Short mmCIF file of C-alpha atoms in Angstrom, two decimals:
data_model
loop_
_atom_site.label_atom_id
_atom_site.label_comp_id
_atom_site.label_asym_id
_atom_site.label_seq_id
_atom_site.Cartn_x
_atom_site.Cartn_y
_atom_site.Cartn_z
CA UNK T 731 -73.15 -57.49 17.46
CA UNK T 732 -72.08 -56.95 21.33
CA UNK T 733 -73.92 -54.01 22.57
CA UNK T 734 -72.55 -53.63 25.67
CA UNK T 735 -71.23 -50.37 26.42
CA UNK T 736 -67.18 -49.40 25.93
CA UNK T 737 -65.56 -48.34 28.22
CA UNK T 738 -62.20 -46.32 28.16
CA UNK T 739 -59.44 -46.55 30.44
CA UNK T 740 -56.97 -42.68 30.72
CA UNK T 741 -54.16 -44.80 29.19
CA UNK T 742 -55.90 -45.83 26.06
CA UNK T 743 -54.78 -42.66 24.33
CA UNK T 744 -51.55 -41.08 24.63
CA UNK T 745 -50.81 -37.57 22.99
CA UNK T 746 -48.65 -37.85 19.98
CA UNK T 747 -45.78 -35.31 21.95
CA UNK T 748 -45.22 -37.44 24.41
CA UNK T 749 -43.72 -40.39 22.41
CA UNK T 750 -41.51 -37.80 20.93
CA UNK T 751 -40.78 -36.15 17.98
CA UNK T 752 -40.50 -38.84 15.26
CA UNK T 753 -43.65 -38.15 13.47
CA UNK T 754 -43.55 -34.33 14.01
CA UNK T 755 -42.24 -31.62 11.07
CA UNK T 756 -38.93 -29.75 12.47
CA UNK T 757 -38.74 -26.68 11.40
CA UNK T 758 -35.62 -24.97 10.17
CA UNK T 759 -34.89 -21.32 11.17
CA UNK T 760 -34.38 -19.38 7.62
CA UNK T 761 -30.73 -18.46 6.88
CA UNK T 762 -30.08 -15.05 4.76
CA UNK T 763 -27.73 -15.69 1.55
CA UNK T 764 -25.10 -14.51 2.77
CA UNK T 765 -25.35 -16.37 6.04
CA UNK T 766 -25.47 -19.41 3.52
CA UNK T 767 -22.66 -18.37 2.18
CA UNK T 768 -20.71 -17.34 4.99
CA UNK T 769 -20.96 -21.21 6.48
CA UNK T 770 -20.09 -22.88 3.67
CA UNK T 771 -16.51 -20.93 3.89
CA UNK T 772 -15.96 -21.15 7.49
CA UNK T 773 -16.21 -25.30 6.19
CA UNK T 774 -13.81 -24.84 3.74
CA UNK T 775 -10.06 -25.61 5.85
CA UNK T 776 -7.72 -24.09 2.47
CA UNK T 777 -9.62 -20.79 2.33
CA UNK T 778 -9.38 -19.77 6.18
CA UNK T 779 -5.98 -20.93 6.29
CA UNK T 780 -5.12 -18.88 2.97
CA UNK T 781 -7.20 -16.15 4.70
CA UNK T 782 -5.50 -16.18 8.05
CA UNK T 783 -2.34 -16.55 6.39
CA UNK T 784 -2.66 -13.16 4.26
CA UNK T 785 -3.89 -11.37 7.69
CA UNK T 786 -0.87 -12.21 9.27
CA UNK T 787 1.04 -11.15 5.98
CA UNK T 788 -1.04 -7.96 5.82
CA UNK T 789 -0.29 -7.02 9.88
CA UNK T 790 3.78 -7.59 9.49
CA UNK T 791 3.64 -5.38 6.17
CA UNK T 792 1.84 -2.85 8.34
CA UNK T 793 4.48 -3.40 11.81
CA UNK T 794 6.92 -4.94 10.14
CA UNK T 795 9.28 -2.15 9.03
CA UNK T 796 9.14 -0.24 12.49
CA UNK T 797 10.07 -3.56 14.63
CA UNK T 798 14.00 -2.05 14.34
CA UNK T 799 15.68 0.51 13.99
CA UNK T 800 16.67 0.15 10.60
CA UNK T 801 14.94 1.59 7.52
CA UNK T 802 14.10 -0.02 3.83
CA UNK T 803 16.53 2.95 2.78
CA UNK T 804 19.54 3.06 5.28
CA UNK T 805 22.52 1.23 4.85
CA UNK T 806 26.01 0.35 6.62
CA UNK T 807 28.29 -0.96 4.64
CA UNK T 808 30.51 -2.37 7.55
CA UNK T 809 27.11 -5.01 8.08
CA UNK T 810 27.08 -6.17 4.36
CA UNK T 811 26.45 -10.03 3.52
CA UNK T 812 25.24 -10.58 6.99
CA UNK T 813 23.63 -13.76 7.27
CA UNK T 814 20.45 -13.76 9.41
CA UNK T 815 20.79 -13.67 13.16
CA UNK T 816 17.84 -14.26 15.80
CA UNK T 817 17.67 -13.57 19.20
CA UNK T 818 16.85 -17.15 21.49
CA UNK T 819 16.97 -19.24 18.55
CA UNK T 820 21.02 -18.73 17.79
CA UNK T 821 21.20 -20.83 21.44
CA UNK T 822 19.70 -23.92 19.22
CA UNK T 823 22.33 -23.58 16.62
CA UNK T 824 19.88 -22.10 13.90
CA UNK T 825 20.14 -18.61 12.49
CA UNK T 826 23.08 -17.64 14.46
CA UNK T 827 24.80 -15.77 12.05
CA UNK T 828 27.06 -18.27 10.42
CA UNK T 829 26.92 -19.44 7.11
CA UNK T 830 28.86 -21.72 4.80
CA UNK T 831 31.05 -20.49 1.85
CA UNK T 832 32.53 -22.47 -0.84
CA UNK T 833 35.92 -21.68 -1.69
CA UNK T 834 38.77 -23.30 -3.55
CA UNK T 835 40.02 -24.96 -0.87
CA UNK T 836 36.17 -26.54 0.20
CA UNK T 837 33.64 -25.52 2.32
CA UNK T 838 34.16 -23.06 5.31
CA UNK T 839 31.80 -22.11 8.27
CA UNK T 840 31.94 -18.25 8.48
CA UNK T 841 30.41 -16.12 11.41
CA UNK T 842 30.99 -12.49 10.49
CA UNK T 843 28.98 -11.57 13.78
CA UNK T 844 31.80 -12.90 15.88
CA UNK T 845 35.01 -13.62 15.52
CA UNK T 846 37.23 -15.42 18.07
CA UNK T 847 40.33 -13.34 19.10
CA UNK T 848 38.84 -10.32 17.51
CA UNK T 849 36.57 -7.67 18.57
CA UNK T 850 33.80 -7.00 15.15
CA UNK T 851 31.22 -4.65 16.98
CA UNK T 852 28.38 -7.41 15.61
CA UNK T 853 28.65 -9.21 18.95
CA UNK T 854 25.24 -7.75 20.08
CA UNK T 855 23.59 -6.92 16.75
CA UNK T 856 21.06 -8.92 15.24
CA UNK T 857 19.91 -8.77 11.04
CA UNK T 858 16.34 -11.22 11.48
CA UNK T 859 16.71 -11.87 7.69
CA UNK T 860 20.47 -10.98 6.83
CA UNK T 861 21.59 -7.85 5.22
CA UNK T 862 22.23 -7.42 1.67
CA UNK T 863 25.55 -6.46 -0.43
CA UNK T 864 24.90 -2.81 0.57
CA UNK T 865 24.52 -3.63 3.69
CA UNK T 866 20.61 -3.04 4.03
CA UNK T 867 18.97 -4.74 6.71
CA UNK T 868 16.30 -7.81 4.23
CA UNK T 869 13.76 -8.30 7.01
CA UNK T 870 12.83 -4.46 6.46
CA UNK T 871 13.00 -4.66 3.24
CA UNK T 872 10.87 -7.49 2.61
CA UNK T 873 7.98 -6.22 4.87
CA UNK T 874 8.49 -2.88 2.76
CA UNK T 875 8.44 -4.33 -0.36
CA UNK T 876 5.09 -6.86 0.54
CA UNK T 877 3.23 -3.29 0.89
CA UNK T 878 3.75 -2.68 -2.77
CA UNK T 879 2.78 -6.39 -3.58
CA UNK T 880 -0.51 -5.65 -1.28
CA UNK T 881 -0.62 -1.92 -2.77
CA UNK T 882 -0.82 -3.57 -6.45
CA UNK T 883 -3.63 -6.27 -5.09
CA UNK T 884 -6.00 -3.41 -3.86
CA UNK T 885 -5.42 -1.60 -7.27
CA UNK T 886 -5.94 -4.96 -9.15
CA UNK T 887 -9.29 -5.67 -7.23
CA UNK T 888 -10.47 -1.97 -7.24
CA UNK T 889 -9.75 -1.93 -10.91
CA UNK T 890 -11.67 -5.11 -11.47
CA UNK T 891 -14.99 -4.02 -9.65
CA UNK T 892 -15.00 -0.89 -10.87
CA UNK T 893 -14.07 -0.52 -14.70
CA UNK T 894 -14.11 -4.22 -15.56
CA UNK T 895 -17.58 -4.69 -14.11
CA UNK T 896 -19.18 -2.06 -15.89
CA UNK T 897 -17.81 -2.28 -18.99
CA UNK T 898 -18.59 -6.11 -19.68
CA UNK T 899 -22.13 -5.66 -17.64
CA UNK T 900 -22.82 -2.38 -19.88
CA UNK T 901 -21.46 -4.02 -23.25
CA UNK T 902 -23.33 -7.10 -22.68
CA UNK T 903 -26.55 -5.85 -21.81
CA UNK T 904 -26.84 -3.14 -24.66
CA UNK T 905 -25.40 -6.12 -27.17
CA UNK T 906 -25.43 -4.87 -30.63
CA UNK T 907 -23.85 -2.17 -32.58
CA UNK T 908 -22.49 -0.87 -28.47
CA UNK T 909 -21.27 -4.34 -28.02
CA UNK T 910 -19.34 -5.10 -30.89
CA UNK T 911 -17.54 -1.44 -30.69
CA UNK T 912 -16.91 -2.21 -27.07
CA UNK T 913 -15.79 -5.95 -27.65
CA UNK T 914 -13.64 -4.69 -30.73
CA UNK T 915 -11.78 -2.28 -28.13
CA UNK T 916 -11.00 -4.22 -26.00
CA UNK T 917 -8.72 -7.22 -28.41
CA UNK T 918 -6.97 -4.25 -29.69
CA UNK T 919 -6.14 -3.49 -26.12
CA UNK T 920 -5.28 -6.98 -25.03
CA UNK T 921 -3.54 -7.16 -27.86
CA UNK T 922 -1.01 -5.15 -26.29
CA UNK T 923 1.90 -7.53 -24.20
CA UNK T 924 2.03 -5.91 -20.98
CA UNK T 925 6.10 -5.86 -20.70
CA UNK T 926 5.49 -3.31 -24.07
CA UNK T 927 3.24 -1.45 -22.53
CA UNK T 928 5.13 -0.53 -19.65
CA UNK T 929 8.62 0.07 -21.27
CA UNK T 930 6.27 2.70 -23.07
CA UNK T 931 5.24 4.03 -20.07
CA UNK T 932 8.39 4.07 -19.00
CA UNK T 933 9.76 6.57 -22.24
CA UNK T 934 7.14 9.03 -21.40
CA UNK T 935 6.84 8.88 -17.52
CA UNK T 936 9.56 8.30 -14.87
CA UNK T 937 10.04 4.46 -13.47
CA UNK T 938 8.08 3.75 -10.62
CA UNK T 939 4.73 2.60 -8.47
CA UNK T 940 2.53 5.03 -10.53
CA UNK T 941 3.61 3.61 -14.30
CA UNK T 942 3.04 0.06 -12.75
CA UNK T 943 -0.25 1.35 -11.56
CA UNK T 944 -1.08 2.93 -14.84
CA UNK T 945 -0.20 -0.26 -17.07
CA UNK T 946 -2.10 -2.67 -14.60
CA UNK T 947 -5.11 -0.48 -14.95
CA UNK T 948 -4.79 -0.58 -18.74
CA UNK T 949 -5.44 -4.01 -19.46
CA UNK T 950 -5.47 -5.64 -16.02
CA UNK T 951 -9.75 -5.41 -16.31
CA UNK T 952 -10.02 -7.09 -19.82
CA UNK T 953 -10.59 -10.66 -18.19
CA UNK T 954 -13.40 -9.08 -15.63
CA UNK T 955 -15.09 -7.60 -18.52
CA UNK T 956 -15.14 -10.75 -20.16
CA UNK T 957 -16.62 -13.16 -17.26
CA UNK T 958 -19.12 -10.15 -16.40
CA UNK T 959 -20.29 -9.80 -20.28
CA UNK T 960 -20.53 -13.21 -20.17
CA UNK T 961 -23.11 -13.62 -17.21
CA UNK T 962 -25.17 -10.40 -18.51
CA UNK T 963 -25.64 -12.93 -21.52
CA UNK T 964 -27.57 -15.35 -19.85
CA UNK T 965 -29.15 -13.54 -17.83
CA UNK T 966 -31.13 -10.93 -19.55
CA UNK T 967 -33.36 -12.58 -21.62
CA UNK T 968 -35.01 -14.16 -18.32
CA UNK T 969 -38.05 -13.30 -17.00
CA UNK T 970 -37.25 -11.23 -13.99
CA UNK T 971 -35.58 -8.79 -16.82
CA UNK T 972 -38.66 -8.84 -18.84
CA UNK T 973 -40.38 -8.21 -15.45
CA UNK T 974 -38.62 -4.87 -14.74
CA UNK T 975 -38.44 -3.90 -18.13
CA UNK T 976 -42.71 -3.87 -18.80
CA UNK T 977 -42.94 -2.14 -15.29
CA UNK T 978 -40.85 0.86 -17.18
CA UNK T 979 -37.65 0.21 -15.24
CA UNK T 980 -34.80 2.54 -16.83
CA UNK T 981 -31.90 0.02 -18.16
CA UNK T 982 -28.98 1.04 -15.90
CA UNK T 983 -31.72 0.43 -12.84
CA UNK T 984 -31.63 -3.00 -14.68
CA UNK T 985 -28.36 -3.65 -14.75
CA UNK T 986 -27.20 -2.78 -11.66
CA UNK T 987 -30.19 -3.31 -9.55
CA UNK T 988 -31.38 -6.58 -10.50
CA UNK T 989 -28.64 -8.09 -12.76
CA UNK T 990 -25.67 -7.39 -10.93
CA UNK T 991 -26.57 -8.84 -7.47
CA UNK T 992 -27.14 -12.29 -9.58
CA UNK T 993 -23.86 -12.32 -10.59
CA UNK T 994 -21.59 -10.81 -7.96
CA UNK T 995 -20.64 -13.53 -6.55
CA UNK T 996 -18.86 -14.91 -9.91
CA UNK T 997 -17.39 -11.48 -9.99
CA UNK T 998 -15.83 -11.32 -6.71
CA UNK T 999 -14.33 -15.08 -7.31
CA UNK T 1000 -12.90 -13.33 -10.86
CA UNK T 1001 -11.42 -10.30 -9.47
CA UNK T 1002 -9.67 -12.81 -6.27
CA UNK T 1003 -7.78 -14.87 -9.03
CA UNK T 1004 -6.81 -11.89 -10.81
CA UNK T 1005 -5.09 -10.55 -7.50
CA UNK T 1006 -2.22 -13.45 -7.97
CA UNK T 1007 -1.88 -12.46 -11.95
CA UNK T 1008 -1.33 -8.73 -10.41
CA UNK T 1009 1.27 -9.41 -8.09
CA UNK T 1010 3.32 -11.61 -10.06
CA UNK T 1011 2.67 -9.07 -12.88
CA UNK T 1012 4.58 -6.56 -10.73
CA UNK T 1013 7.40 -8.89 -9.42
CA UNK T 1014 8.23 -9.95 -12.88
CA UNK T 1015 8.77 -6.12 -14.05
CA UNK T 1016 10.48 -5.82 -11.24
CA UNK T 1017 13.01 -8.63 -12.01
CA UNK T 1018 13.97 -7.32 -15.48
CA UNK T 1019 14.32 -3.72 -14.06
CA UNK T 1020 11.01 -2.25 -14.93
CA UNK T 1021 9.83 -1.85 -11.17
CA UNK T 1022 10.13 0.56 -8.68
CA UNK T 1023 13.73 2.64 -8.49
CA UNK T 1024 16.05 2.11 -5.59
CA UNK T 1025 16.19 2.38 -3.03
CA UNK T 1026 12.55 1.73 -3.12
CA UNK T 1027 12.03 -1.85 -2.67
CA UNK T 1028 9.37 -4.76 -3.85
CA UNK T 1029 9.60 -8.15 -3.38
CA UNK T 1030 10.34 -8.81 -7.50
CA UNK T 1031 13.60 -6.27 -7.10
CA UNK T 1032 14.76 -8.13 -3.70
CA UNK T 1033 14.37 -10.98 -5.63
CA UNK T 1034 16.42 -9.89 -8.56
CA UNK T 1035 18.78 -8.08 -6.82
CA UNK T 1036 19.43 -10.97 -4.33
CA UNK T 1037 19.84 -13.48 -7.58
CA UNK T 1038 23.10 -11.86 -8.42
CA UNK T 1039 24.36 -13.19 -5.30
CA UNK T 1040 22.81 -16.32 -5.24
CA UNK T 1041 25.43 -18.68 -5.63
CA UNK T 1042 27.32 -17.40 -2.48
CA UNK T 1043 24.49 -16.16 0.07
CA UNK T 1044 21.77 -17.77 -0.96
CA UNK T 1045 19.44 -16.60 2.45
CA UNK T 1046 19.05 -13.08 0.56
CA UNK T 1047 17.00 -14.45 -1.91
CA UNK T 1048 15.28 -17.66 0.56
CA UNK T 1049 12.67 -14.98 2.04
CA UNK T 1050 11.12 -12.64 0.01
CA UNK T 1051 10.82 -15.85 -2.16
CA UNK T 1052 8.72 -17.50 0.38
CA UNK T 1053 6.51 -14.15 1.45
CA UNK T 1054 5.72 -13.84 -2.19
CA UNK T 1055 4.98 -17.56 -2.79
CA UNK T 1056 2.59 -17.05 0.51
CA UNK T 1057 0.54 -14.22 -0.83
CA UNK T 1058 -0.03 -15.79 -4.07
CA UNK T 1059 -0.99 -19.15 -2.50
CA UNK T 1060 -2.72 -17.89 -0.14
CA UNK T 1061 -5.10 -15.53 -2.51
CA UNK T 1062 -5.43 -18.72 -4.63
CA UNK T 1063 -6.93 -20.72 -1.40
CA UNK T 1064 -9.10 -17.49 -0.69
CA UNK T 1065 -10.54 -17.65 -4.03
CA UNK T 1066 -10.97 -21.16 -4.39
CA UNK T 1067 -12.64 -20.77 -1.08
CA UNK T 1068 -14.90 -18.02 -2.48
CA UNK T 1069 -15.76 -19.83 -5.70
CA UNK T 1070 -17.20 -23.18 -3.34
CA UNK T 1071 -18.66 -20.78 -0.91
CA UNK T 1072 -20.97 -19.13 -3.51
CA UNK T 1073 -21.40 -22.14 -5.92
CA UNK T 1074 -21.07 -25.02 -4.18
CA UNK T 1075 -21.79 -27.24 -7.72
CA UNK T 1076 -18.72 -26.21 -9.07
CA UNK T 1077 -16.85 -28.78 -6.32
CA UNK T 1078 -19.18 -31.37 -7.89
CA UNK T 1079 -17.94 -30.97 -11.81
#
């Protein structure tokens, strides 16, 4: 054994830190739940572009009837059948006015704006979206119409988180004797098709926004009820429930307190799909002439009203087509969004 003495040089040792941070724990800075859930839908490129898309819609239902000086309710019939006519963009040869009209003789290019060799009064007048057989100006009318659609997706939502919630969280919970009376209700009420409902709405109260209201908050809450019920189910025989309930906590406390915030999320994701059902809920009754009276207008009575004419000016019906197929889609993309954001399994499945 060498017993001489060791000796140690400064650069024998080095400090772990200074050969970096390989071997070193990082740690993570705690994000809340919603944060979580927040990031996940900022990742998601279908929900913000359904989101932005049904900002913009909301802003041009808000500005979009004042942006002329027409009303949803005014009409000249010297500008009837007008097809639509933009500033700047009639210099490219698009939405100048013209359109083409099939007649027994063929197809003709007509331009009821102007007319060469004769003075019309259109020269200088401009319909964004065309004006209808009466004369009404569309583009005012479809803005004024998307608030109803919007008006009937606040009532569907509010409807949802209100009633449906607490009847499927209350009839779940309780189970029993409360559950089966509440369940029972309920079938009988869905049993109900809603185009019956509302013509009987109709007999006893006068056509319009508030019998639409009153039949989607009828029945429009049974499938909330359902998916809430359901999630009460399996969640309070766990042991955070027995928890509360041997500390003496009172059983709506229990419900809303410490179920309920387990299962929001699902119910927010519910209550988005059911916005889409809503709308095209309204639109429909509106098509078959069970929707708001003239010369209110929503985008299911442009649409029927425009079918009629169809065949020869087909740009009535093009646009309040496409600003109702954007709403829906774009709730749809929000929802889907919503569903990933707050369980990101389901994308697995």
């Amino acid at each position: 054994m060498n017993n001489e003495q060791m000796e140690f040089k400064p650069d024998d040792f080095v400090l772990v830190g200074s050969l970096g941070d390989a071997f070193v724990d990082e740690s993570y800075k705690k994000e809340s739940y919603w944060k979580d859930i927040l990031s996940r839908f900022m990742k998601n490129k279908g929900a913000l572009v359904g989101l932005i898309f049904i900002i913009l819609v909301v802003i041009m239902a808000l500005v979009g009837p004042g942006l002329n000086e027409h009303t949803y309710y005014s009409q000249i019939i010297a500008h009837q059948n007008l097809a639509p006519r933009i500033p700047g963009l009639e210099d490219l040869g698009i939405f100048n006015g013209s359109e083409t009209m099939n007649t027994s003789t063929g197809t003709v290019v007509v331009n009821k704006y102007v007319v060469p060799g004769k003075v019309t009064g259109l020269e200088k007048t401009y319909y964004w979206f065309g004006t209808d057989v009466l004369g009404r100006d569309i583009f005012t009318r479809t803005w004024q119409g998307t608030r109803i659609s919007l008006y009937i997706a606040l009532v569907a939502v509010i409807v949802d988180m209100l009633f449906g919630m607490s009847y499927g969280l209350i009839s779940g919970y309780f189970g029993g004797k409360v559950d089966m009376a509440m369940q029972r209700f309920s079938e009988v009420l869905n049993g109900i098709p809603t185009l019956v409902l509302v013509t009987l709405l109709i007999i006893v109260m006068k056509p319009g926004l508030g019998t639409i209201t009153l039949a989607l908050a009828l029945t429009g809450w049974i499938g909330m009820s359902r998916i809430a019920r359901a999630q009460v189910l399996k969640l309070k025989e766990q042991e955070f429930i027995l928890a509360s309930k041997t500390l003496g906590a009172k059983d709506f406390f229990i419900i809303f307190k410490e179920i309920l915030p387990n299962i929001f999320g699902q119910l927010i994701i519910m209550s988005m799909f059911s916005v889409p059902n809503a709308i095209f809920t309204e639109a429909f009754l509106a098509f078959v002439g069970l929707g708001v009276p003239q010369p209110q207008a929503s985008l299911g009575s442009l649409i029927s009203d425009a079918f009629k004419s169809f065949t020869t000016h087909p740009y009535m019906i093009i646009f309040p087509v496409i600003v109702l197929a954007v709403i829906m889609l774009s709730f749809n993309l929000l929802a889907d969004g919503l569903r990933d954001a707050f369980d990101p399994k389901m994308k697995e499945r």
